[in-house]
PDB file of N, CA, C and O in Angstrom:
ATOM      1  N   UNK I  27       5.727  19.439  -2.689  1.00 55.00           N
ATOM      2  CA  UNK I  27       6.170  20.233  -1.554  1.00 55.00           C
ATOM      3  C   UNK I  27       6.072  19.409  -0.284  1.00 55.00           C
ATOM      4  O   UNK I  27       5.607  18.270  -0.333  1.00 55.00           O
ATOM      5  N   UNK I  28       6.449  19.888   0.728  1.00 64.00           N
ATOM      6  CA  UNK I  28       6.619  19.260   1.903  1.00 64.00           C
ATOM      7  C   UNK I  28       5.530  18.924   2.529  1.00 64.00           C
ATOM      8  O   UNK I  28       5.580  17.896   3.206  1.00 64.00           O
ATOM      9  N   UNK I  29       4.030  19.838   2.462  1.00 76.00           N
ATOM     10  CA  UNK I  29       2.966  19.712   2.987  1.00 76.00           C
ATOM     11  C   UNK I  29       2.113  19.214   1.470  1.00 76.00           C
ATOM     12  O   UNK I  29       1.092  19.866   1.692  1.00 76.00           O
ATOM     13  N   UNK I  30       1.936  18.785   0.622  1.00 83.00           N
ATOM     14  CA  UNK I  30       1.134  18.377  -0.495  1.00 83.00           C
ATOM     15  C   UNK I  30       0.272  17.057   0.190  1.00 83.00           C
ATOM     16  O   UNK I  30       0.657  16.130   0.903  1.00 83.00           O
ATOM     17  N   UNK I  31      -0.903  17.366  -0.293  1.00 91.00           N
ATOM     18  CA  UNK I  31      -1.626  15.664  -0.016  1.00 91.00           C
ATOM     19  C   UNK I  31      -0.946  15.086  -1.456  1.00 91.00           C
ATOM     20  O   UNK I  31      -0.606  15.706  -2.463  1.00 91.00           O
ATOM     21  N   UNK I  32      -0.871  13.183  -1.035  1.00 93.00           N
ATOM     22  CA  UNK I  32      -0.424  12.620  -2.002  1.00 93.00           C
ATOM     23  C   UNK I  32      -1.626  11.391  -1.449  1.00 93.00           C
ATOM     24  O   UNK I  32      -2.018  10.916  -0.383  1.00 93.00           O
ATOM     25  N   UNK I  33      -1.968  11.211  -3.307  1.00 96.00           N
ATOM     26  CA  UNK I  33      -2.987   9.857  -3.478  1.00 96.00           C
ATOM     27  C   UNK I  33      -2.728   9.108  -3.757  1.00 96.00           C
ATOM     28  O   UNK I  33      -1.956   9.095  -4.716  1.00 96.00           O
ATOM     29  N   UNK I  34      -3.157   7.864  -3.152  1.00 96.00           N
ATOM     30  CA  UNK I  34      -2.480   6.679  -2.885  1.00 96.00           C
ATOM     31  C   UNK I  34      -3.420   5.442  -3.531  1.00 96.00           C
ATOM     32  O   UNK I  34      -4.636   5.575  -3.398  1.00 96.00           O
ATOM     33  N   UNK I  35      -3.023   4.495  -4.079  1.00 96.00           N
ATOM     34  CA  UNK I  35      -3.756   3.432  -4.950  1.00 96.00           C
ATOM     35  C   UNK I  35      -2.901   2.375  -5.249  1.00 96.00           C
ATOM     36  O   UNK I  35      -1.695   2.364  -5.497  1.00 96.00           O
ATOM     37  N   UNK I  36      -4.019   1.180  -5.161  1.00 96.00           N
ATOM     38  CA  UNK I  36      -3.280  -0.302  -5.195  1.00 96.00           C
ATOM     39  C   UNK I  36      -4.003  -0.982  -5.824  1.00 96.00           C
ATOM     40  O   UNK I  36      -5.206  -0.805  -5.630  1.00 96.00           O
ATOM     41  N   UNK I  37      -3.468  -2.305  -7.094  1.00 96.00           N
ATOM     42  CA  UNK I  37      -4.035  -2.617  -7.703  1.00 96.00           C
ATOM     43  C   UNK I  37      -3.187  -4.049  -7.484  1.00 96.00           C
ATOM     44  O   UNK I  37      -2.011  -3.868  -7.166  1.00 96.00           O
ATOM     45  N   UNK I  38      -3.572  -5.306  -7.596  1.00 94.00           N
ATOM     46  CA  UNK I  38      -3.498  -6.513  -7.653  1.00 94.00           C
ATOM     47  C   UNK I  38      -3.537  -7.415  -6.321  1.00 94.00           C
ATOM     48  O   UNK I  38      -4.700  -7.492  -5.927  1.00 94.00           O
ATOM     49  N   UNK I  39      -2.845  -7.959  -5.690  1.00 88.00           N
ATOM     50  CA  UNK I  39      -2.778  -9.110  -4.376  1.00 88.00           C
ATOM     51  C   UNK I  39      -2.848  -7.997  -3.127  1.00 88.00           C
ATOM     52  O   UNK I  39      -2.459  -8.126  -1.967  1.00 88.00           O
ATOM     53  N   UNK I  40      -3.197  -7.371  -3.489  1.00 91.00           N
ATOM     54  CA  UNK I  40      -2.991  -6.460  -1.555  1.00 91.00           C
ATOM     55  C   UNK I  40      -3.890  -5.222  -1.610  1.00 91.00           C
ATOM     56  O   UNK I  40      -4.591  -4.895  -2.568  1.00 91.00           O
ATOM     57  N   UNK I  41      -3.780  -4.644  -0.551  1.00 93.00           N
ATOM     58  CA  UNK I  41      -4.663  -3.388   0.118  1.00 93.00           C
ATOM     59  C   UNK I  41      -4.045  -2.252   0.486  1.00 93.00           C
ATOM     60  O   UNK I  41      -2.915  -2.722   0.616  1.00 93.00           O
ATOM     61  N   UNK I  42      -3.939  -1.215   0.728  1.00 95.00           N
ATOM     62  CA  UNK I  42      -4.122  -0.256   1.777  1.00 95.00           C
ATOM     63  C   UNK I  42      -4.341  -0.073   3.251  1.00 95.00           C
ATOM     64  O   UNK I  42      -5.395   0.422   3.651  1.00 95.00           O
ATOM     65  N   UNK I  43      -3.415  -0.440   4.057  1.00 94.00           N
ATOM     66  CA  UNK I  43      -4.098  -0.303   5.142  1.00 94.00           C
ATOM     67  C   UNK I  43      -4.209   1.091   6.415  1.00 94.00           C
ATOM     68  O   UNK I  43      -3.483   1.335   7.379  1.00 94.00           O
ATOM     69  N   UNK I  44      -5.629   1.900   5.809  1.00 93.00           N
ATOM     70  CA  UNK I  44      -5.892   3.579   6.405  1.00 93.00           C
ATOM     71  C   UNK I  44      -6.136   3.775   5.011  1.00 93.00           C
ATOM     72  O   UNK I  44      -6.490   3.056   4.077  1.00 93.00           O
ATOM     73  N   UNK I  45      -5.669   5.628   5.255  1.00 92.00           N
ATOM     74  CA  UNK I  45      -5.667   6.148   4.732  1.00 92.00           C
ATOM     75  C   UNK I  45      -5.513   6.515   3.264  1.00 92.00           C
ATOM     76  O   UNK I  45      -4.332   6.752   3.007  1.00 92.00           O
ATOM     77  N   UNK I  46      -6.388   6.648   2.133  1.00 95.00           N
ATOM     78  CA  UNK I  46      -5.689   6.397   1.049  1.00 95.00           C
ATOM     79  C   UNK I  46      -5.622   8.157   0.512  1.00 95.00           C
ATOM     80  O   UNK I  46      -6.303   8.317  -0.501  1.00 95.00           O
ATOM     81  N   UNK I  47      -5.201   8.952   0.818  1.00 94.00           N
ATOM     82  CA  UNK I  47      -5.048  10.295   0.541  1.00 94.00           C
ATOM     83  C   UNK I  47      -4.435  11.039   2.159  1.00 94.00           C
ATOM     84  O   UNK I  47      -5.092  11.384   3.141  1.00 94.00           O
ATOM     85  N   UNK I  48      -2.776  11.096   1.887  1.00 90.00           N
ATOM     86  CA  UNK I  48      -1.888  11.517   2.862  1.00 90.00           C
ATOM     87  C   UNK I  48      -1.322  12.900   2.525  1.00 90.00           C
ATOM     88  O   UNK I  48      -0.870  13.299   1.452  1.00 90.00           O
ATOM     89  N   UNK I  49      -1.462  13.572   3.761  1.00 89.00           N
ATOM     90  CA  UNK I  49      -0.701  14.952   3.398  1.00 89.00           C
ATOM     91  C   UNK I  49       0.926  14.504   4.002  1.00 89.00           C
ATOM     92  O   UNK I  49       0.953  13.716   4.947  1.00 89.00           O
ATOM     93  N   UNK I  50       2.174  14.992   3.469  1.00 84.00           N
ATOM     94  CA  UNK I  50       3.336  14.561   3.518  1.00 84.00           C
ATOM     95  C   UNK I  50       3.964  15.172   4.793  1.00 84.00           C
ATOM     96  O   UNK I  50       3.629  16.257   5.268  1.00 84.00           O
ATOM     97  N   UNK I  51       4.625  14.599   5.141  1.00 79.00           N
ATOM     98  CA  UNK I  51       5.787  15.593   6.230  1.00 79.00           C
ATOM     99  C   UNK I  51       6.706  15.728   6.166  1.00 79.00           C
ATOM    100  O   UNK I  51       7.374  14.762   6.532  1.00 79.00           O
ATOM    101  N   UNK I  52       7.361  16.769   5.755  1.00 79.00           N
ATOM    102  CA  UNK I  52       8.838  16.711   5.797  1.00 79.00           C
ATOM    103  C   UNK I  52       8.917  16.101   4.481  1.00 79.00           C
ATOM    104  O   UNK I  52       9.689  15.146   4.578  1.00 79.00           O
ATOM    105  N   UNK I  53       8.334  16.246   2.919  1.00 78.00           N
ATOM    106  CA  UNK I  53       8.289  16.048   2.005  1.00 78.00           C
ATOM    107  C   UNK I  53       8.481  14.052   1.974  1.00 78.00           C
ATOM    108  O   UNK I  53       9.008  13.429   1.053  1.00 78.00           O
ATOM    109  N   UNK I  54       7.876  13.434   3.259  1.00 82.00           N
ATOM    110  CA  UNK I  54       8.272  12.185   3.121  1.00 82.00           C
ATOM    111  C   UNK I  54       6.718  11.438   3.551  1.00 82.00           C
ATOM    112  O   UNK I  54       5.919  11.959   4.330  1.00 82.00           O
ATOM    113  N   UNK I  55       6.535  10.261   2.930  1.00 84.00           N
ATOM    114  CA  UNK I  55       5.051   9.211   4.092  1.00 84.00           C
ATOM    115  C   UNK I  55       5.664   8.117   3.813  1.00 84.00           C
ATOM    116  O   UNK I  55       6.618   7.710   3.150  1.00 84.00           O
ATOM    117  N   UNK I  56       4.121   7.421   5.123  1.00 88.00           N
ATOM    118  CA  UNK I  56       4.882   6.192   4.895  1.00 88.00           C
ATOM    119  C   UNK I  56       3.273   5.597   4.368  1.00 88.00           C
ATOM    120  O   UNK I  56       2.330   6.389   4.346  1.00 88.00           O
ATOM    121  N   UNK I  57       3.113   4.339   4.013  1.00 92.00           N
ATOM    122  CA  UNK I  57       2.400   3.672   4.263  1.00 92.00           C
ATOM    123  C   UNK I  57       2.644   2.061   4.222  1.00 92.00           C
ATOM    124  O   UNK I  57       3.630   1.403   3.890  1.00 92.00           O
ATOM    125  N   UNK I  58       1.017   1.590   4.812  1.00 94.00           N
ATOM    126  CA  UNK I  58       1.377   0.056   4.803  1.00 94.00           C
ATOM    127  C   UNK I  58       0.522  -0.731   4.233  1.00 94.00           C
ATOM    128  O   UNK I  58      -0.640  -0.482   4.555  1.00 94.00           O
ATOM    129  N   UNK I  59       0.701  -1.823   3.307  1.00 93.00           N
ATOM    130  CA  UNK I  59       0.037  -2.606   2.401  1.00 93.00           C
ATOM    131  C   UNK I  59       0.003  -3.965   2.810  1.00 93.00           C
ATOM    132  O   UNK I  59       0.936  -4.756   2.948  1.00 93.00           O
ATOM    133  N   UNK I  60      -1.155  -4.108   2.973  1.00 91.00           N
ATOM    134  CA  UNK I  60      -1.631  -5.883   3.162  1.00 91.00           C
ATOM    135  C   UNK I  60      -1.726  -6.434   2.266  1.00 91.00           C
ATOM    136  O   UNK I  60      -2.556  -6.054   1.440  1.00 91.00           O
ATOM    137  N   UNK I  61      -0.836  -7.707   1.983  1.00 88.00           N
ATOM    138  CA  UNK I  61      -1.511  -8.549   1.155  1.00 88.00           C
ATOM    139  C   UNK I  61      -2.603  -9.870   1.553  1.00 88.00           C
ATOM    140  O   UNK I  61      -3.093 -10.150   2.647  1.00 88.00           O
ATOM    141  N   UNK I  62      -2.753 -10.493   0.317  1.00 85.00           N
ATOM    142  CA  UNK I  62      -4.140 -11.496   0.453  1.00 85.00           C
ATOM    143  C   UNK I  62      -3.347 -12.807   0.851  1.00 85.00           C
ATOM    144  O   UNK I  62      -2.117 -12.809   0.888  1.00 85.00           O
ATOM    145  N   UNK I  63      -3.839 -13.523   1.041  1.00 83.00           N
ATOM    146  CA  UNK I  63      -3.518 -15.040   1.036  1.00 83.00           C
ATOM    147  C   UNK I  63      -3.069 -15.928  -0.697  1.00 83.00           C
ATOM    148  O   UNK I  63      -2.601 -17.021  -1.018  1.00 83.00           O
ATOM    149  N   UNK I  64      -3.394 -15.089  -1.187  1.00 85.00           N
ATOM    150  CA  UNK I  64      -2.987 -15.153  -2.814  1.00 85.00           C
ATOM    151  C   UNK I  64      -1.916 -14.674  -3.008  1.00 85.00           C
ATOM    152  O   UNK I  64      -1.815 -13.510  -2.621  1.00 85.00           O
ATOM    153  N   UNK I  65      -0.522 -15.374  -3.738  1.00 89.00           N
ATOM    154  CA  UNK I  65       0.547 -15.009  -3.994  1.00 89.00           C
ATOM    155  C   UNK I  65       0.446 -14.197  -5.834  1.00 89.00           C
ATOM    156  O   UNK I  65      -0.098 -14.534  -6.886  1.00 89.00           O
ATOM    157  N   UNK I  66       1.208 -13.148  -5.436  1.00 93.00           N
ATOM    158  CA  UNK I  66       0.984 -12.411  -6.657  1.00 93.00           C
ATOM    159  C   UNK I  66       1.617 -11.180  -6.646  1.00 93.00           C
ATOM    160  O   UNK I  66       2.285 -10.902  -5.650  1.00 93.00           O
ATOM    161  N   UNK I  67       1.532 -10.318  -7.638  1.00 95.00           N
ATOM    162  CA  UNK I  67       1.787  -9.240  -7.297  1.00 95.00           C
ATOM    163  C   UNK I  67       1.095  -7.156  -7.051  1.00 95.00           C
ATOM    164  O   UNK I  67       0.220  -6.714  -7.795  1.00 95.00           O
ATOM    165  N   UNK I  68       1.609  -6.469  -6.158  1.00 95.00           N
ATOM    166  CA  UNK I  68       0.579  -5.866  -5.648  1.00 95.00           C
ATOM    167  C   UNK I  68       1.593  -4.061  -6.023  1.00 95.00           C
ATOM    168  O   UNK I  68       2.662  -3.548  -5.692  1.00 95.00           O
ATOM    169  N   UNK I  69       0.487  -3.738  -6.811  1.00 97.00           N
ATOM    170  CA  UNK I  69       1.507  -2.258  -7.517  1.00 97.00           C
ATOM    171  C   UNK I  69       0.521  -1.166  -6.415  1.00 97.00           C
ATOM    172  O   UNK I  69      -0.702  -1.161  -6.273  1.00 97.00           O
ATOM    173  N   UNK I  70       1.671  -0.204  -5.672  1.00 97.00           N
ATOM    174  CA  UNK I  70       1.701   0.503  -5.113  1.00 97.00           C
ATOM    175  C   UNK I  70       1.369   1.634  -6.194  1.00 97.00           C
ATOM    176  O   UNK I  70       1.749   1.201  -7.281  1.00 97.00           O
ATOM    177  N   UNK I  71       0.759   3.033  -6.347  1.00 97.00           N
ATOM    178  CA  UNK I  71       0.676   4.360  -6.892  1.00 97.00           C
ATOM    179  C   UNK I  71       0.300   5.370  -6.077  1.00 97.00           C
ATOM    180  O   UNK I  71      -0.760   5.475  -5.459  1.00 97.00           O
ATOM    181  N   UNK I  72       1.665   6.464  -6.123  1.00 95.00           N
ATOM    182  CA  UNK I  72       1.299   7.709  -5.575  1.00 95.00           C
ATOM    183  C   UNK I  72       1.152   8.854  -6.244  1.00 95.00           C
ATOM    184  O   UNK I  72       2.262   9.091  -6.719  1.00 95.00           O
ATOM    185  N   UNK I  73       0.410   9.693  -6.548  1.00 95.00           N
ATOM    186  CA  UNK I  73       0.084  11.280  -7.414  1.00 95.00           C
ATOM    187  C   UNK I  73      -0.052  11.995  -6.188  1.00 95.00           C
ATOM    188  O   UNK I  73      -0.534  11.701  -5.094  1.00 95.00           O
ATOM    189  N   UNK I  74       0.541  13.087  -6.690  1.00 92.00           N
ATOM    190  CA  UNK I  74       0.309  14.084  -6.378  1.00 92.00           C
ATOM    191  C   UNK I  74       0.325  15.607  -7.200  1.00 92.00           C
ATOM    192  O   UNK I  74       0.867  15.741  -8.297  1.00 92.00           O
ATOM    193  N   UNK I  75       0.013  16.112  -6.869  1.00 89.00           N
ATOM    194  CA  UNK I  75      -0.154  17.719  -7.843  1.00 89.00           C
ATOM    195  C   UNK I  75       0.937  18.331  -8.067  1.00 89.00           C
ATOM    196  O   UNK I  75       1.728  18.442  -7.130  1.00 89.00           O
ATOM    197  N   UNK I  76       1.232  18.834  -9.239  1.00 86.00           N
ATOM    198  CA  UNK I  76       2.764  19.498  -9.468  1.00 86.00           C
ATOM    199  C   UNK I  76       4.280  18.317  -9.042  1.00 86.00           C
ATOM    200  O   UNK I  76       5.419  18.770  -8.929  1.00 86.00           O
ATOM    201  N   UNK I  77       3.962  16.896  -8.874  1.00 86.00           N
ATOM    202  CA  UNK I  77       5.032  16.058  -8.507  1.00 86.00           C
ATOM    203  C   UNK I  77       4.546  14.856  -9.697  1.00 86.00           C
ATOM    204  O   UNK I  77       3.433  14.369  -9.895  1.00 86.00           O
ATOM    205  N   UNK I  78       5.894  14.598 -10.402  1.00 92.00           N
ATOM    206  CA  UNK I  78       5.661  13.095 -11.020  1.00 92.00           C
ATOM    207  C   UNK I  78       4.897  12.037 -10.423  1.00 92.00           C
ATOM    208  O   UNK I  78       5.322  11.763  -9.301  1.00 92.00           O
ATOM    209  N   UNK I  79       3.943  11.370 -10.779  1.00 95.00           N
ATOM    210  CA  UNK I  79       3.319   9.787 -10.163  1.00 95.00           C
ATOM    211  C   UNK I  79       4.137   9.103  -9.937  1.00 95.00           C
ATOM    212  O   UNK I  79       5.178   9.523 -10.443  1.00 95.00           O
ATOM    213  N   UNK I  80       4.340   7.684  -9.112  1.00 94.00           N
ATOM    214  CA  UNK I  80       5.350   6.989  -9.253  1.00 94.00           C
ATOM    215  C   UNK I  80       4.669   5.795  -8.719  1.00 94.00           C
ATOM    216  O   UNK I  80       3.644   5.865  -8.041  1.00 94.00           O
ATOM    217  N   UNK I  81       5.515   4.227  -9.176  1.00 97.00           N
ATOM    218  CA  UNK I  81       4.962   3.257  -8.572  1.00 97.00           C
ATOM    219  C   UNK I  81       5.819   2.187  -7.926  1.00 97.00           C
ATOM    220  O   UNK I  81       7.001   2.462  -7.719  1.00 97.00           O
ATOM    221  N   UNK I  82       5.520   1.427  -7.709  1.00 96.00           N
ATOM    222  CA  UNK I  82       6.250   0.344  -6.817  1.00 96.00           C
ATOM    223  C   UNK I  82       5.802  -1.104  -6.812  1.00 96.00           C
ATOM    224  O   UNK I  82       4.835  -1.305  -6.078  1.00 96.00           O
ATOM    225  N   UNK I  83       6.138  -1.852  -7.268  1.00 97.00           N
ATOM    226  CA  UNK I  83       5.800  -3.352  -7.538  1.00 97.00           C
ATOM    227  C   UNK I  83       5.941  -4.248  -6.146  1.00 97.00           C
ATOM    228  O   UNK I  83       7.127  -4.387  -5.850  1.00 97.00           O
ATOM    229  N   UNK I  84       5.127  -4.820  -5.321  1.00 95.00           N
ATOM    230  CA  UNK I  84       5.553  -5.869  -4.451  1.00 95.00           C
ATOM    231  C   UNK I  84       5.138  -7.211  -4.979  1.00 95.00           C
ATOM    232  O   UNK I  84       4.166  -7.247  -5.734  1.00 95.00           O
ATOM    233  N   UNK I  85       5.829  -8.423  -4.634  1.00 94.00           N
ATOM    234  CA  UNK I  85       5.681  -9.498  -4.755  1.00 94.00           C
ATOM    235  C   UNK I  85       5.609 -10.200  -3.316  1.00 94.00           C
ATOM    236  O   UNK I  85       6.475 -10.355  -2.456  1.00 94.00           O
ATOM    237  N   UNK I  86       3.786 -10.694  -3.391  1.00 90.00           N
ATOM    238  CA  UNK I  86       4.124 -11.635  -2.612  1.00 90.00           C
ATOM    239  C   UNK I  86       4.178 -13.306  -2.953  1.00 90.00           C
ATOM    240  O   UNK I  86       3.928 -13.808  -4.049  1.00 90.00           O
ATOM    241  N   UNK I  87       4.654 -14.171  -1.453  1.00 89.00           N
ATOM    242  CA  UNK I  87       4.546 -15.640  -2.036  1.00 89.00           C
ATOM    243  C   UNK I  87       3.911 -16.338  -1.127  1.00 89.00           C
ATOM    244  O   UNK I  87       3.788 -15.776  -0.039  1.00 89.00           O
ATOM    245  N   UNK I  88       3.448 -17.444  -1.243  1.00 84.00           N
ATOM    246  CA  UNK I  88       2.709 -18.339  -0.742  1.00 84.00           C
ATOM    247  C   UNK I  88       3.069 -18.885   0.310  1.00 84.00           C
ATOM    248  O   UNK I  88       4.062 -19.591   0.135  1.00 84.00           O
ATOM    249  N   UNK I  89       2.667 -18.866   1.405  1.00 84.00           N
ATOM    250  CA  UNK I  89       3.073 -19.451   2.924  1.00 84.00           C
ATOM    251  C   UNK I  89       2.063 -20.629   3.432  1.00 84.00           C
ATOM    252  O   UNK I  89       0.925 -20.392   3.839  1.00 84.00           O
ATOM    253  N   UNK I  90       2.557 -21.745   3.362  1.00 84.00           N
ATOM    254  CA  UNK I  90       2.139 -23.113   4.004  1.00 84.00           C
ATOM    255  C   UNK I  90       1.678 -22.722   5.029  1.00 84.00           C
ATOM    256  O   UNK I  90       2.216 -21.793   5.632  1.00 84.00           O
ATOM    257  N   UNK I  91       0.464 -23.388   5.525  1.00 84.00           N
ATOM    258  CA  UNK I  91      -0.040 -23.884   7.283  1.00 84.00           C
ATOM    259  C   UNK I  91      -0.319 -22.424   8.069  1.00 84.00           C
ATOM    260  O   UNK I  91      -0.377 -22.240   9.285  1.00 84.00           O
ATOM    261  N   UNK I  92      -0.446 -21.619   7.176  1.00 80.00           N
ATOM    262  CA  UNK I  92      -1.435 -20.726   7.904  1.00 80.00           C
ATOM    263  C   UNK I  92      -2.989 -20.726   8.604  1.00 80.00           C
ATOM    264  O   UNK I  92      -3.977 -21.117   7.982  1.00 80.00           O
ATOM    265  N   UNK I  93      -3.023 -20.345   9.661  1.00 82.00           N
ATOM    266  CA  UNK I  93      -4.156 -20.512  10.367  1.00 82.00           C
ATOM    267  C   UNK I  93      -5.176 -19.919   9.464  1.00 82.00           C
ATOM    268  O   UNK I  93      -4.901 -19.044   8.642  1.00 82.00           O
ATOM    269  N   UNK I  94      -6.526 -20.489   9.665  1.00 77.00           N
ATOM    270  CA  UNK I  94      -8.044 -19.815   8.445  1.00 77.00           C
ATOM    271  C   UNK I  94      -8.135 -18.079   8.956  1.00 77.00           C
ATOM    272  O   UNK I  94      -8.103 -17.702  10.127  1.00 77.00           O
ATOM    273  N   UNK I  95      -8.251 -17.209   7.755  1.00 74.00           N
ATOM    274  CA  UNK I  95      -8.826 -15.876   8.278  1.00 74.00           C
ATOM    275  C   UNK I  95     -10.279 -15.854   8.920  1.00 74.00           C
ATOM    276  O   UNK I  95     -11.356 -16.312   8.541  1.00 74.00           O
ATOM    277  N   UNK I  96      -9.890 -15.152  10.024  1.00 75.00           N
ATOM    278  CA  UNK I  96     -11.148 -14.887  10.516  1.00 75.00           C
ATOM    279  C   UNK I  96     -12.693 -14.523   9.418  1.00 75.00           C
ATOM    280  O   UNK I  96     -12.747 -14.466   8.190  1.00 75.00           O
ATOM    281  N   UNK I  97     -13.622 -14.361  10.281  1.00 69.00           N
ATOM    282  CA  UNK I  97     -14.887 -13.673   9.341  1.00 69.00           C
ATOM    283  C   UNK I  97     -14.359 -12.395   9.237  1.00 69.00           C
ATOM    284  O   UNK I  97     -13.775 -11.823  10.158  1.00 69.00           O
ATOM    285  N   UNK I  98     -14.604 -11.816   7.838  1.00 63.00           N
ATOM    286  CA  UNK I  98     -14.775 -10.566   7.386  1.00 63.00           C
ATOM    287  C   UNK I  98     -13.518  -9.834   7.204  1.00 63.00           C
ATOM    288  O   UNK I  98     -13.349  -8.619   7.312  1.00 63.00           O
ATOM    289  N   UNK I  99     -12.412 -11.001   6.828  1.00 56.00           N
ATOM    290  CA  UNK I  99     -10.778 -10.439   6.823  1.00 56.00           C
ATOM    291  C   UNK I  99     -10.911 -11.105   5.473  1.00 56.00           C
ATOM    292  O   UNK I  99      -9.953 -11.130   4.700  1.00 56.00           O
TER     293      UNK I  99
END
C-alpha cells in the first residue's frame, strides 16, 4: 500500500546510507547505497508485508588515485 513500512537490506560491496526500515509515499522510496573502495558487487533487498520482496544487483568498479578514507569511514 501506499503508506506500508518497507525493509531494507544489503549484502556485499556497499551500505545503506540512513534508514534501513522506510514507510513509503505515494506507494514509492528512495534510497541511497554506498559503496566500499572494493570493486564488487552490492544486492539491494526490499520486503514488505502483503507485497512481493524484490532485489537489485549494483556493480561497482575500481577507481585509480583516490584520496585515503578518512578515520572511521
Amino acid at each position: 500500500t501506499d503508506k506500508s513500512t518497507v525493509t531494507l537490506g544489503v549484502s556485499g560491496a556497499g551500505s545503506i546510507v540512513g534508514l534501513k526500515s522506510i514507510v513509503m509515499k505515494g506507494g514509492r522510496l528512495a534510497v541511497w547505497v554506498r559503496s566500499t573502495r572494493t570493486p564488487g558487487t552490492t544486492t539491494l533487498t526490499a520486503s514488505c508485508s502483503g507485497l512481493t520482496q524484490a532485489s537489485v544487483e549494483l556493480t561497482s568498479l575500481a577507481v585509480s588515485e583516490l584520496p585515503p578514507l578518512s578515520a572511521g569511514r
